CSV table of C-alpha atoms in Angstrom, one decimal:
chain,number,residue,atom,x,y,z
X,1,MET,CA,0.0,0.0,0.0
X,2,ARG,CA,1.2,3.5,-0.8
X,3,THR,CA,1.9,5.8,2.1
X,4,VAL,CA,1.2,9.5,2.5
X,5,THR,CA,4.1,11.6,1.6
X,6,ASP,CA,5.1,15.0,3.0
X,7,THR,CA,3.3,17.9,1.3
X,8,PRO,CA,5.5,19.0,-1.7
X,9,SER,CA,6.3,22.6,-2.4
X,10,PRO,CA,3.6,24.9,-3.8
X,11,LEU,CA,2.8,24.3,-7.4
X,12,PRO,CA,3.2,27.0,-10.0
X,13,SER,CA,0.1,28.3,-11.8
X,14,HIS,CA,1.3,26.4,-15.0
X,15,ALA,CA,1.1,23.0,-13.3
X,16,ALA,CA,-0.3,19.9,-14.9
X,17,VAL,CA,-4.0,20.0,-14.1
X,18,ALA,CA,-6.7,17.4,-14.9
X,19,VAL,CA,-10.3,18.8,-14.9
X,20,LEU,CA,-13.0,16.2,-14.5
X,21,GLY,CA,-16.4,17.5,-15.3
X,22,ILE,CA,-16.7,20.0,-18.2
X,23,GLY,CA,-20.2,21.4,-17.6
X,24,LEU,CA,-21.6,24.9,-17.0
X,25,MET,CA,-18.9,25.6,-14.4
X,26,GLY,CA,-16.1,23.2,-15.5
X,27,PHE,CA,-15.8,24.6,-19.0
X,28,PRO,CA,-15.0,28.2,-18.1
X,29,MET,CA,-12.8,27.0,-15.2
X,30,GLY,CA,-10.9,24.7,-17.6
X,31,ARG,CA,-10.6,27.4,-20.2
X,32,ARG,CA,-9.1,29.9,-17.6
X,33,LEU,CA,-6.6,27.3,-16.6
X,34,CYS,CA,-5.6,26.7,-20.2
X,35,GLU,CA,-5.2,30.5,-20.7
X,36,ALA,CA,-3.1,30.8,-17.5
X,37,GLY,CA,-0.6,28.3,-19.0
X,38,CYS,CA,-1.6,25.1,-17.2
X,39,ALA,CA,-1.1,21.8,-19.0
X,40,VAL,CA,-4.7,20.8,-18.8
X,41,SER,CA,-6.2,17.4,-19.5
X,42,ALA,CA,-10.0,17.3,-19.6
X,43,TRP,CA,-12.6,14.6,-19.3
X,44,ASN,CA,-16.3,14.6,-19.3
X,45,ARG,CA,-18.8,11.8,-19.4
X,46,SER,CA,-20.1,13.3,-22.7
X,47,ARG,CA,-16.9,13.8,-24.6
X,48,THR,CA,-18.4,16.5,-26.8
X,49,LYS,CA,-18.5,18.9,-23.8
X,50,ALA,CA,-14.8,18.3,-23.1
X,51,ASP,CA,-13.9,18.7,-26.7
X,52,ARG,CA,-14.8,22.4,-26.4
X,53,LEU,CA,-11.6,22.9,-24.4
X,54,ALA,CA,-9.4,21.4,-27.2
X,55,PRO,CA,-9.1,24.8,-29.1
X,56,PHE,CA,-7.7,26.3,-25.9
X,57,GLY,CA,-4.9,23.7,-25.7
X,58,ALA,CA,-6.4,21.1,-23.4
X,59,ARG,CA,-5.7,17.4,-24.0
X,60,VAL,CA,-9.1,15.7,-24.1
X,61,THR,CA,-9.3,12.0,-23.0
X,62,ASP,CA,-11.8,9.3,-23.3
X,63,THR,CA,-11.6,8.2,-19.6
X,64,ALA,CA,-11.1,10.0,-16.3
X,65,ALA,CA,-8.3,7.7,-15.4
X,66,GLU,CA,-6.4,8.6,-18.5
X,67,ALA,CA,-6.9,12.3,-17.8
X,68,VAL,CA,-5.3,12.2,-14.4
X,69,ARG,CA,-2.1,10.3,-15.3
X,70,GLY,CA,0.9,12.6,-14.7
X,71,ALA,CA,-1.3,15.3,-13.2
X,72,ASP,CA,-0.1,17.4,-10.3
X,73,ILE,CA,-3.6,18.5,-9.4
X,74,VAL,CA,-6.9,17.0,-10.2
X,75,ILE,CA,-10.0,19.2,-10.1
X,76,THR,CA,-13.4,17.6,-10.0
X,77,MET,CA,-16.5,19.6,-10.8
X,78,LEU,CA,-19.2,16.9,-10.8
X,79,GLU,CA,-22.9,16.6,-10.1
X,80,ASN,CA,-23.1,15.2,-6.6
X,81,GLY,CA,-21.2,13.1,-4.0
X,82,GLU,CA,-22.2,9.8,-5.5
X,83,VAL,CA,-20.8,10.8,-8.9
X,84,VAL,CA,-17.6,12.0,-7.3
X,85,GLU,CA,-17.2,8.7,-5.5
X,86,ASP,CA,-17.9,6.8,-8.7
X,87,VAL,CA,-15.3,8.8,-10.8
X,88,LEU,CA,-12.6,8.6,-8.1
X,89,PHE,CA,-13.0,5.0,-6.9
X,90,ARG,CA,-14.8,3.0,-9.5
X,91,GLN,CA,-13.5,4.5,-12.8
X,92,GLY,CA,-9.9,4.0,-11.9
X,93,VAL,CA,-8.9,7.6,-11.1
X,94,ALA,CA,-7.6,6.9,-7.5
X,95,ASP,CA,-5.4,4.1,-8.8
X,96,ALA,CA,-4.1,6.1,-11.8
X,97,LEU,CA,-3.2,9.2,-9.7
X,98,PRO,CA,0.5,9.8,-9.2
X,99,ARG,CA,1.7,9.4,-5.6
X,100,GLY,CA,1.6,12.8,-3.9
X,101,ALA,CA,-0.9,14.3,-6.3
X,102,LEU,CA,-3.6,16.6,-5.0
X,103,VAL,CA,-7.3,16.1,-5.6
X,104,ILE,CA,-9.3,19.3,-5.3
X,105,ASP,CA,-13.0,18.4,-5.3
X,106,MET,CA,-14.9,21.6,-6.3
X,107,SER,CA,-18.2,19.9,-6.5
X,108,SER,CA,-20.9,20.5,-4.0
X,109,ILE,CA,-21.3,17.4,-1.9
X,110,ARG,CA,-22.1,16.4,1.7
X,111,PRO,CA,-19.3,17.1,4.3
X,112,ARG,CA,-19.2,13.5,5.4
X,113,GLN,CA,-18.7,12.4,1.8
X,114,ALA,CA,-15.7,14.8,1.5
X,115,ARG,CA,-14.2,13.4,4.7
X,116,ASP,CA,-14.6,9.8,3.5
X,117,HIS,CA,-13.0,10.6,0.1
X,118,ALA,CA,-10.1,12.4,1.8
X,119,ALA,CA,-9.4,9.4,4.1
X,120,ARG,CA,-9.5,6.9,1.2
X,121,LEU,CA,-7.2,9.0,-1.0
X,122,ALA,CA,-4.8,9.5,1.9
X,123,ALA,CA,-4.5,5.7,2.3
X,124,LEU,CA,-3.2,5.8,-1.4
X,125,GLY,CA,-0.7,8.6,-0.8
X,126,VAL,CA,-2.9,11.2,-2.4
X,127,HIS,CA,-3.8,14.6,-0.9
X,128,HIS,CA,-7.3,16.0,-0.9
X,129,LEU,CA,-9.1,19.4,-0.5
X,130,ASP,CA,-12.8,19.9,-0.6
X,131,ALA,CA,-13.1,23.3,-2.2
X,132,PRO,CA,-16.6,24.1,-3.5
X,133,VAL,CA,-17.3,27.5,-5.0
X,134,SER,CA,-19.8,30.3,-5.1
X,135,GLY,CA,-20.2,32.8,-7.9
X,136,GLY,CA,-21.9,30.8,-10.6
X,137,THR,CA,-21.1,30.8,-14.2
X,138,VAL,CA,-20.4,34.6,-14.1
X,139,GLY,CA,-17.8,34.1,-11.5
X,140,ALA,CA,-16.3,31.1,-13.3
X,141,GLU,CA,-16.0,33.1,-16.5
X,142,ALA,CA,-14.4,36.1,-14.8
X,143,GLY,CA,-12.2,34.2,-12.4
X,144,THR,CA,-13.8,35.7,-9.4
X,145,LEU,CA,-15.2,32.6,-7.7
X,146,ALA,CA,-15.3,32.4,-3.9
X,147,ILE,CA,-13.5,29.2,-3.1
X,148,MET,CA,-14.0,27.6,0.3
X,149,ALA,CA,-11.3,25.1,1.0
X,150,GLY,CA,-11.3,22.3,3.6
X,151,GLY,CA,-8.3,20.1,4.4
X,152,LYS,CA,-4.7,20.5,5.5
X,153,PRO,CA,-3.5,24.1,5.5
X,154,ALA,CA,-0.3,23.0,3.6
X,155,ASP,CA,-2.4,21.5,0.8
X,156,ALA,CA,-4.4,24.7,0.6
X,157,GLU,CA,-1.2,26.7,0.2
X,158,ARG,CA,0.2,24.3,-2.2
X,159,ALA,CA,-2.8,24.8,-4.5
X,160,ARG,CA,-3.2,28.5,-4.0
X,161,ALA,CA,-1.4,29.6,-7.3
X,162,VAL,CA,-3.7,27.4,-9.3
X,163,LEU,CA,-6.9,28.2,-7.4
X,164,GLU,CA,-6.2,31.9,-7.7
X,165,VAL,CA,-6.6,31.5,-11.5
X,166,LEU,CA,-10.2,30.7,-10.7
X,167,GLY,CA,-11.0,33.1,-7.8
X,168,ARG,CA,-10.3,33.9,-4.2
X,169,VAL,CA,-9.5,31.0,-2.0
X,170,THR,CA,-10.0,30.8,1.8
X,171,HIS,CA,-9.0,27.9,3.9
X,172,VAL,CA,-11.9,27.4,6.4
X,173,GLY,CA,-10.9,24.3,8.4
X,174,PRO,CA,-10.2,20.5,8.1
X,175,HIS,CA,-11.7,18.1,5.6
X,176,GLY,CA,-15.4,18.6,5.1
X,177,SER,CA,-15.2,22.3,6.2
X,178,GLY,CA,-15.3,23.6,2.7
X,179,GLN,CA,-18.5,21.7,2.1
X,180,LEU,CA,-20.0,23.1,5.3
X,181,ALA,CA,-19.1,26.6,4.1
X,182,LYS,CA,-20.8,26.0,0.8
X,183,LEU,CA,-23.9,24.7,2.5
X,184,ALA,CA,-24.0,27.9,4.6
X,185,ASN,CA,-23.7,29.9,1.4
X,186,GLN,CA,-26.5,28.0,-0.3
X,187,MET,CA,-28.7,28.2,2.7
X,188,ILE,CA,-28.3,32.1,2.6
X,189,VAL,CA,-28.7,32.2,-1.2
X,190,GLY,CA,-31.8,30.1,-1.3
X,191,ILE,CA,-33.5,31.7,1.7
X,192,THR,CA,-32.7,35.2,0.4
X,193,ILE,CA,-34.0,34.5,-3.1
X,194,GLY,CA,-37.3,33.5,-1.4
X,195,ALA,CA,-37.3,36.7,0.7
X,196,VAL,CA,-36.6,39.0,-2.3
X,197,ALA,CA,-39.2,37.2,-4.5
X,198,GLU,CA,-41.9,37.3,-1.8
X,199,ALA,CA,-41.2,41.0,-1.0
X,200,LEU,CA,-41.3,42.2,-4.6
X,201,LEU,CA,-44.4,40.2,-5.4
X,202,LEU,CA,-46.1,41.7,-2.3
X,203,CYS,CA,-45.4,45.1,-3.7
X,204,GLU,CA,-46.6,44.4,-7.1
X,205,LYS,CA,-49.8,42.8,-5.7
X,206,GLY,CA,-50.4,45.9,-3.7
X,207,GLY,CA,-50.0,48.2,-6.7
X,208,ALA,CA,-46.4,49.4,-6.4
X,209,ASP,CA,-44.0,49.3,-9.3
X,210,MET,CA,-41.7,46.3,-8.5
X,211,ALA,CA,-38.8,47.7,-10.4
X,212,LYS,CA,-39.0,51.0,-8.6
X,213,VAL,CA,-39.3,49.3,-5.2
X,214,ARG,CA,-36.1,47.3,-6.0
X,215,GLN,CA,-34.4,50.6,-7.0
X,216,ALA,CA,-35.7,52.4,-3.8
X,217,ILE,CA,-34.3,49.8,-1.3
X,218,SER,CA,-31.0,49.3,-3.1
X,219,GLY,CA,-28.2,50.7,-0.9
X,220,GLY,CA,-30.2,50.3,2.2
X,221,PHE,CA,-30.0,47.6,4.9
X,222,ALA,CA,-32.0,45.2,2.7
X,223,ASP,CA,-29.6,45.5,-0.2
X,224,SER,CA,-27.7,42.3,-1.2
X,225,ARG,CA,-26.2,40.8,-4.3
X,226,ILE,CA,-29.4,38.6,-4.5
X,227,LEU,CA,-31.5,41.7,-4.6
X,228,GLN,CA,-29.3,43.2,-7.3
X,229,VAL,CA,-28.8,40.2,-9.6
X,230,HIS,CA,-31.8,38.0,-8.9
X,231,GLY,CA,-34.1,40.9,-8.2
X,232,GLN,CA,-33.4,42.3,-11.6
X,233,ARG,CA,-34.1,38.9,-13.2
X,234,MET,CA,-37.4,38.8,-11.3
X,235,VAL,CA,-38.2,42.3,-12.6
X,236,GLU,CA,-37.4,41.2,-16.2
X,237,ARG,CA,-39.0,37.7,-15.7
X,238,ASP,CA,-35.7,36.3,-17.0
X,239,PHE,CA,-35.2,32.8,-15.5
X,240,ALA,CA,-32.8,31.3,-18.1
X,241,LYS,CA,-30.7,28.8,-16.2
X,242,ARG,CA,-27.4,30.2,-14.7
X,243,ALA,CA,-27.6,28.3,-11.4
X,244,ALA,CA,-30.0,25.4,-11.7
X,245,MET,CA,-33.1,25.1,-9.5
X,246,THR,CA,-32.3,21.4,-9.1
X,247,VAL,CA,-28.8,22.2,-7.8
X,248,GLN,CA,-30.2,24.6,-5.2
X,249,LEU,CA,-32.7,22.0,-4.1
X,250,LYS,CA,-29.9,19.4,-3.8
X,251,ASP,CA,-27.8,21.8,-1.7
X,252,MET,CA,-30.8,22.6,0.6
X,253,ARG,CA,-31.3,18.9,1.1
X,254,ASN,CA,-27.6,18.3,1.8
X,255,ALA,CA,-27.8,21.1,4.4
X,256,LEU,CA,-30.7,19.4,6.1
X,257,ASN,CA,-29.1,16.0,6.0
X,258,THR,CA,-25.9,17.4,7.6
X,259,ALA,CA,-27.9,19.3,10.2
X,260,GLU,CA,-29.6,16.0,11.1
X,261,GLU,CA,-26.3,14.2,11.3
X,262,ILE,CA,-24.9,16.7,13.8
X,263,GLY,CA,-28.1,17.3,15.8
X,264,PHE,CA,-28.8,20.8,14.5
X,265,GLU,CA,-32.4,22.2,13.9
X,266,ALA,CA,-32.7,24.2,10.7
X,267,PRO,CA,-36.4,25.1,10.4
X,268,ILE,CA,-35.9,28.0,8.0
X,269,THR,CA,-33.9,25.9,5.6
X,270,ALA,CA,-36.5,23.1,5.9
X,271,LEU,CA,-39.3,25.6,4.8
X,272,PHE,CA,-37.3,26.7,1.8
X,273,GLU,CA,-36.4,23.1,0.9
X,274,ARG,CA,-40.1,22.4,0.6
X,275,LEU,CA,-40.7,25.6,-1.5
X,276,PHE,CA,-37.9,24.7,-4.0
X,277,ALA,CA,-39.1,21.1,-4.1
X,278,GLU,CA,-42.6,22.2,-5.0
X,279,ALA,CA,-41.2,24.6,-7.6
X,280,ALA,CA,-39.4,21.7,-9.2
X,281,ASP,CA,-42.5,19.5,-9.0
X,282,HIS,CA,-44.5,22.3,-10.8
X,283,GLY,CA,-42.2,22.1,-13.9
X,284,LEU,CA,-39.5,24.7,-12.9
X,285,SER,CA,-36.6,22.3,-12.7
X,286,ASP,CA,-34.9,23.5,-15.8
X,287,LEU,CA,-34.9,27.2,-14.8
X,288,ASP,CA,-32.6,29.3,-12.8
X,289,HIS,CA,-33.0,29.1,-9.0
X,290,SER,CA,-34.4,32.6,-9.0
X,291,ALA,CA,-37.5,31.1,-10.6
X,292,LEU,CA,-38.7,30.4,-7.1
X,293,PHE,CA,-40.3,33.8,-7.9
X,294,VAL,CA,-42.6,31.9,-10.4
X,295,GLU,CA,-43.7,29.4,-7.8
X,296,LEU,CA,-44.6,32.2,-5.3
X,297,ALA,CA,-46.3,34.2,-8.0
X,298,SER,CA,-48.4,31.2,-9.0
X,299,ARG,CA,-49.5,30.7,-5.4
X,300,ASN,CA,-50.8,34.3,-5.4
X,301,GLY,CA,-52.5,34.1,-8.8
X,302,MET,CA,-49.9,36.3,-10.3
X,303,ALA,CA,-48.2,33.9,-12.8
């Protein structure tokens, strides 16, 4: 059995990086890494999505295991914890990883899954960070993602130059802590979307100009990025998917599952989990998470 090695020196921003998962987030992240001079190898279950990185210099592979051979860092941006586990431990990635490599899981999964993955990789001499992100596709395109890293401080420092190509990284604690921070982020995002939607709909129902109300309270104590970005989408009724309703629902459920595991009561999150679930049940799954507005409008005969 391989043993854990001492943490190597920090990696340069042009390190060999494998990116597994080339979707809405993985594609702009992979492109930025290519443009920064990293030697990028890319894999996606549907190869056509990974092929989009080839013009930027990425080496596209047919299997995830092939993508990680020789990589200094492996970044995963996958759908959920079960998919991450499958790719790492059933598709040959863990066995193909070079000894001393660093896996940075930037997917949003449960904290206990992140801790389990870290322990299993450590037994193979592979380092691990759980480093989910906030900022959506806009942040991924601009390289301004908020990156919440859980794991050993030395591994976070080792990865800093590469991660800073993608955004601002903060080490928040041991393995699983990055996922806890992401759950906190998603709880606040989901609950605030609901608050903004309900408040603006109340104003419209009462006869006020919703766009003007949003303008009036901007800069006050109720202002937020949610009011600015999602509030404008609500005014324009523009719910094209940037951050999926289904992902928001998954994150709310992960938060509730984690709360149950540690004996924490989260009644506000539970309420909004039900609202997002009903929105999905009512045909809004393929829209942006700000489309909770549509669910609340429908309840009030305003759809």
